[in-house]
């Protein structure tokens, strides 16, 4: 089987976005889109030219058709997406408000979804491991015991195991039926090579305060990225030869100023940007800058999934000196403007 740059595995759902602000009870119509942590990463990386496979399970229904067709249209290999004739494709509705406000509503219809039936017996391990990077998230572990068993199998030590990238993605609502959620996520994170976790997630799930406390709690991964929201992100890199500090070399990069339209999908975009830089062998500081730039692409669009910035322009922005980077401001449409500039600039 041909090796991919990246394989992602997880649930994607059809997303219904409101056509105007207001409560779900008051919104008269919605526009259809797609959303899923792992498929978002897959689509953005494929759009940037990487070879990517998405592994999942969807219903044998129209929504399943829509997901497979839309994700495949980005250039993602979807040949290992199973169709389930007995379980539906998950869907969800959300309001236009930000997730951090009391007015924000999300209505998930994913219980018993096709993706929750993923299991070690139903996933070809060769398809999952034939990549430079296998990207997973804690959301999948919360869907069902079989899904958790699948992640434990894929993250176990093995001769053919690729670099494991794990986004903690702590969702308390998904873990209500299990008191082991925090423990499970910590175990999976410790099995990974690269870990993405928000400082707020680490505090809520594990009671950890401070970025160094997070790094100390995850001693095994070679790279631990702690996201600080508007404060930026810090990478603890233990891959440097001769590194004696168990925490690793800490690199903090603050994000550019962004005129935010919607925050949904920004974390997935950040992970995709960081992995894009990792595949290119860039240093942690540059990888963090690319993560911030890709996150800015998601922050400046209302949909859950955004196109990545044009590669050449993103490279130029990531190479700015500290002063210029500190004054950079990005608003809606900036990625389209970059694409047009790439066409004009030899």
XYZ file of C-alpha atoms in Angstrom:
346
model
C 0.000 0.000 0.000
C 1.343 3.432 -0.963
C 2.538 5.432 2.031
C 0.802 8.744 2.616
C 2.198 11.882 4.185
C -0.647 11.789 6.710
C -3.460 9.447 7.667
C -6.267 10.737 9.873
C -8.953 8.638 11.532
C -12.160 9.851 13.133
C -15.770 10.887 12.762
C -16.942 13.601 10.405
C -20.478 14.972 10.525
C -22.708 17.026 8.312
C -22.868 20.483 9.858
C -25.819 22.851 9.598
C -24.828 26.500 9.938
C -27.487 29.168 10.619
C -28.316 31.685 7.920
C -28.709 34.398 10.564
C -27.898 34.966 14.250
C -30.308 33.822 16.922
C -31.423 30.850 18.977
C -31.759 27.502 17.269
C -35.475 27.787 17.998
C -35.651 31.002 15.979
C -33.303 30.372 13.047
C -35.508 29.625 10.007
C -32.923 27.926 7.786
C -29.433 26.477 7.732
C -26.671 25.960 5.206
C -25.069 22.545 4.946
C -21.353 22.058 5.503
C -19.036 19.394 6.892
C -17.183 19.192 10.183
C -14.934 16.805 12.030
C -11.612 17.323 13.782
C -9.677 14.705 11.851
C -11.318 15.299 8.464
C -10.709 19.050 8.856
C -7.000 18.333 9.287
C -7.067 15.942 6.330
C -8.770 18.412 3.987
C -6.477 21.323 4.828
C -3.332 19.228 4.409
C -4.564 17.787 1.114
C -5.417 21.281 -0.111
C -1.816 22.257 0.640
C -0.533 19.458 -1.590
C 0.130 16.651 0.894
C -0.980 13.070 0.263
C -3.626 12.299 2.876
C -5.950 9.411 3.700
C -9.042 9.723 5.895
C -10.326 6.559 7.584
C -13.825 6.546 9.016
C -17.291 5.043 8.910
C -20.429 6.786 7.634
C -23.990 5.727 7.038
C -25.229 4.333 3.722
C -27.314 7.492 3.393
C -27.308 10.816 1.588
C -25.369 12.550 4.343
C -22.707 9.855 4.111
C -22.542 10.415 0.349
C -22.130 14.131 0.936
C -19.247 13.690 3.394
C -17.329 11.241 1.235
C -17.782 13.368 -1.884
C -16.877 16.675 -0.224
C -13.819 15.351 1.607
C -12.687 13.425 -1.450
C -12.980 16.604 -3.525
C -10.120 18.106 -1.491
C -7.875 15.341 -2.811
C -8.156 13.159 0.291
C -8.058 9.384 -0.208
C -11.463 8.155 1.026
C -11.203 4.559 -0.173
C -11.010 3.327 3.425
C -14.236 4.972 4.568
C -16.713 2.178 5.317
C -20.447 2.525 4.664
C -22.751 1.240 7.424
C -26.219 0.117 6.264
C -27.610 0.017 9.800
C -26.330 3.209 11.462
C -26.773 6.838 10.346
C -24.224 9.512 9.568
C -23.885 11.976 12.443
C -25.149 15.542 12.034
C -25.141 18.665 14.175
C -26.602 22.160 14.229
C -25.046 25.238 15.795
C -25.823 28.895 16.265
C -23.748 31.707 14.812
C -22.501 32.841 18.235
C -19.073 32.090 19.631
C -18.642 28.914 21.653
C -17.390 30.856 24.646
C -20.662 32.741 25.178
C -23.845 31.672 26.934
C -25.793 32.344 23.747
C -23.934 29.655 21.777
C -25.892 26.465 21.143
C -24.849 23.189 19.562
C -27.235 20.300 18.975
C -25.471 17.021 18.187
C -27.233 14.024 16.648
C -24.390 11.512 16.746
C -25.445 8.885 19.315
C -25.360 5.497 17.625
C -23.728 6.955 14.526
C -21.869 4.839 12.007
C -18.540 6.258 13.181
C -19.170 5.069 16.741
C -19.045 1.492 15.378
C -15.399 1.781 14.297
C -13.341 -0.988 15.900
C -10.000 -2.781 15.597
C -11.693 -5.531 13.586
C -13.184 -3.052 11.117
C -10.102 -0.962 10.286
C -7.229 -2.157 8.123
C -4.132 -1.501 10.259
C -1.931 -1.286 7.159
C -4.084 1.514 5.760
C -3.830 3.376 9.064
C -0.088 2.952 9.506
C 1.044 3.521 5.908
C 1.982 7.134 6.514
C 4.683 9.394 7.845
C 2.178 10.711 10.401
C -0.998 9.181 11.847
C -3.195 11.928 13.324
C -5.798 11.038 15.959
C -7.902 12.889 18.511
C -9.529 12.315 21.864
C -12.972 12.779 20.344
C -12.784 9.346 18.712
C -11.889 7.693 22.021
C -15.089 9.063 23.561
C -17.466 7.699 20.908
C -17.605 4.088 22.106
C -15.565 1.358 23.825
C -14.757 -0.099 20.396
C -13.437 3.264 19.192
C -11.249 3.510 22.285
C -9.963 -0.016 21.681
C -9.075 1.012 18.128
C -7.046 4.016 19.311
C -5.250 1.937 21.924
C -4.288 -0.566 19.229
C -3.071 2.096 16.792
C -0.990 3.882 19.443
C 0.597 0.709 20.841
C 4.308 0.168 20.120
C 4.783 -1.612 16.787
C 7.576 -1.952 14.203
C 5.454 -0.290 11.505
C 4.055 2.482 13.702
C 4.340 5.945 12.111
C 4.788 9.138 14.075
C 1.613 9.488 16.150
C 0.060 12.953 16.367
C -2.635 13.273 19.034
C -4.947 16.238 19.644
C -6.458 15.865 23.120
C -9.700 17.631 22.094
C -11.311 17.205 25.504
C -15.116 17.340 25.158
C -16.710 16.900 28.616
C -20.148 16.318 27.097
C -18.913 13.232 25.264
C -17.484 11.731 28.455
C -20.530 12.144 30.718
C -21.171 8.404 30.750
C -17.579 7.644 31.723
C -15.590 8.811 34.736
C -12.386 7.672 33.025
C -12.345 10.304 30.296
C -9.465 12.363 31.674
C -7.447 9.254 32.500
C -8.005 7.776 29.036
C -6.941 10.971 27.280
C -3.787 11.227 29.356
C -2.864 7.618 28.561
C -3.370 8.205 24.830
C -1.372 11.429 24.955
C 1.522 9.645 26.648
C 1.522 7.039 23.854
C 1.854 9.711 21.149
C 4.923 11.374 19.618
C 3.369 14.819 19.109
C 0.596 16.113 21.380
C -1.651 19.163 20.996
C -3.501 20.300 24.118
C -5.057 23.574 25.221
C -3.990 24.967 28.579
C -7.692 25.209 29.451
C -8.208 21.534 28.514
C -5.274 20.429 30.665
C -6.640 22.405 33.595
C -10.190 21.078 33.235
C -9.323 17.452 32.485
C -6.185 16.939 34.565
C -6.130 19.820 37.037
C -2.808 21.053 35.630
C -1.905 24.732 35.799
C 0.978 26.163 33.825
C 2.562 24.957 30.617
C 5.550 23.316 32.303
C 3.222 21.262 34.502
C 1.582 19.935 31.328
C 4.958 19.008 29.815
C 6.019 17.261 33.033
C 2.770 15.264 33.084
C 3.469 13.994 29.528
C 7.106 12.889 29.659
C 7.034 10.412 26.757
C 6.029 12.475 23.648
C 8.899 14.051 21.739
C 6.888 17.240 21.210
C 4.156 18.696 23.412
C 2.347 21.797 22.120
C 0.348 23.701 24.721
C -2.107 26.195 23.226
C -2.758 29.391 25.148
C -5.504 30.980 23.062
C -4.687 34.625 22.365
C -1.479 34.128 24.344
C -0.075 31.924 21.590
C 1.330 28.408 21.812
C 4.410 26.891 23.395
C 6.196 23.797 22.075
C 8.270 21.601 24.364
C 10.667 19.801 22.018
C 12.550 16.794 23.383
C 13.871 15.693 20.004
C 17.081 17.714 20.252
C 20.199 15.554 20.551
C 21.671 15.603 24.040
C 18.546 17.084 25.627
C 18.747 16.466 29.364
C 15.828 18.596 30.525
C 12.794 16.288 30.724
C 10.574 19.210 29.699
C 12.494 19.837 26.499
C 13.383 23.114 24.858
C 10.433 25.485 25.265
C 9.528 27.733 22.317
C 6.749 30.294 22.683
C 5.214 31.973 19.635
C 2.390 34.470 19.933
C -0.213 34.651 17.158
C -0.769 37.590 14.814
C -3.757 39.794 15.468
C -6.830 38.337 13.778
C -10.261 39.833 13.049
C -12.236 36.785 14.157
C -15.402 35.718 12.352
C -15.836 32.345 14.114
C -13.513 30.269 16.268
C -14.880 26.873 15.219
C -12.215 24.711 13.578
C -9.269 26.902 14.579
C -7.688 24.182 16.714
C -7.849 21.674 13.862
C -6.356 24.235 11.500
C -3.531 24.957 13.951
C -2.699 21.237 14.156
C -2.767 20.947 10.359
C -0.440 23.928 9.960
C 1.990 22.551 12.524
C 2.002 19.113 10.872
C 2.489 20.752 7.461
C 5.635 22.380 8.822
C 6.727 19.164 10.536
C 6.516 17.257 7.258
C 8.815 19.890 5.765
C 11.341 19.537 8.579
C 10.890 23.088 9.889
C 12.041 24.110 13.364
C 9.472 24.399 16.202
C 9.314 28.212 16.033
C 8.480 28.094 12.320
C 6.034 25.228 12.860
C 4.213 27.269 15.506
C 4.012 30.266 13.169
C 2.527 28.102 10.420
C 0.072 26.719 12.969
C -1.020 30.247 13.850
C -1.351 31.234 10.181
C -3.478 28.200 9.349
C -5.580 28.861 12.459
C -6.060 32.443 11.257
C -7.471 31.052 8.002
C -10.151 29.239 10.023
C -10.782 32.168 12.369
C -11.591 34.483 9.477
C -14.271 32.286 7.889
C -17.704 31.302 9.298
C -17.437 27.626 8.272
C -15.798 24.856 10.303
C -13.354 24.178 7.476
C -11.168 26.757 5.743
C -8.730 26.658 2.858
C -5.111 26.924 4.023
C -3.098 30.020 3.125
C -1.178 29.948 -0.131
C 2.128 28.181 0.635
C 4.496 30.802 -0.728
C 2.809 33.675 1.033
C 2.543 31.731 4.297
C 6.273 31.033 4.102
C 7.005 34.729 3.668
C 4.796 35.668 6.610
C 6.326 32.950 8.795
C 9.791 34.290 7.932
C 9.036 37.848 9.120
C 11.299 39.258 11.801
C 9.885 39.414 15.323
C 8.872 43.065 15.021
C 6.987 42.591 11.749
C 5.371 39.385 13.033
C 4.249 41.238 16.153
C 2.436 43.880 14.088
C 0.864 41.476 11.564
C -2.926 41.663 11.362
C -5.135 39.333 9.334
C -8.778 39.878 8.435
C -11.533 38.129 6.453
C -10.505 37.234 2.912
C -6.777 37.325 3.591
C -6.221 33.798 2.266
C -7.980 34.614 -1.013
C -5.868 37.737 -1.377
C -2.763 35.620 -0.849
C -3.828 33.162 -3.539
C -4.317 36.028 -5.992
C -0.891 37.420 -5.089
C 0.683 34.009 -5.700
C -0.778 34.028 -9.210
C 0.605 37.513 -9.919
C 4.028 36.952 -8.357
C 6.520 34.823 -10.368
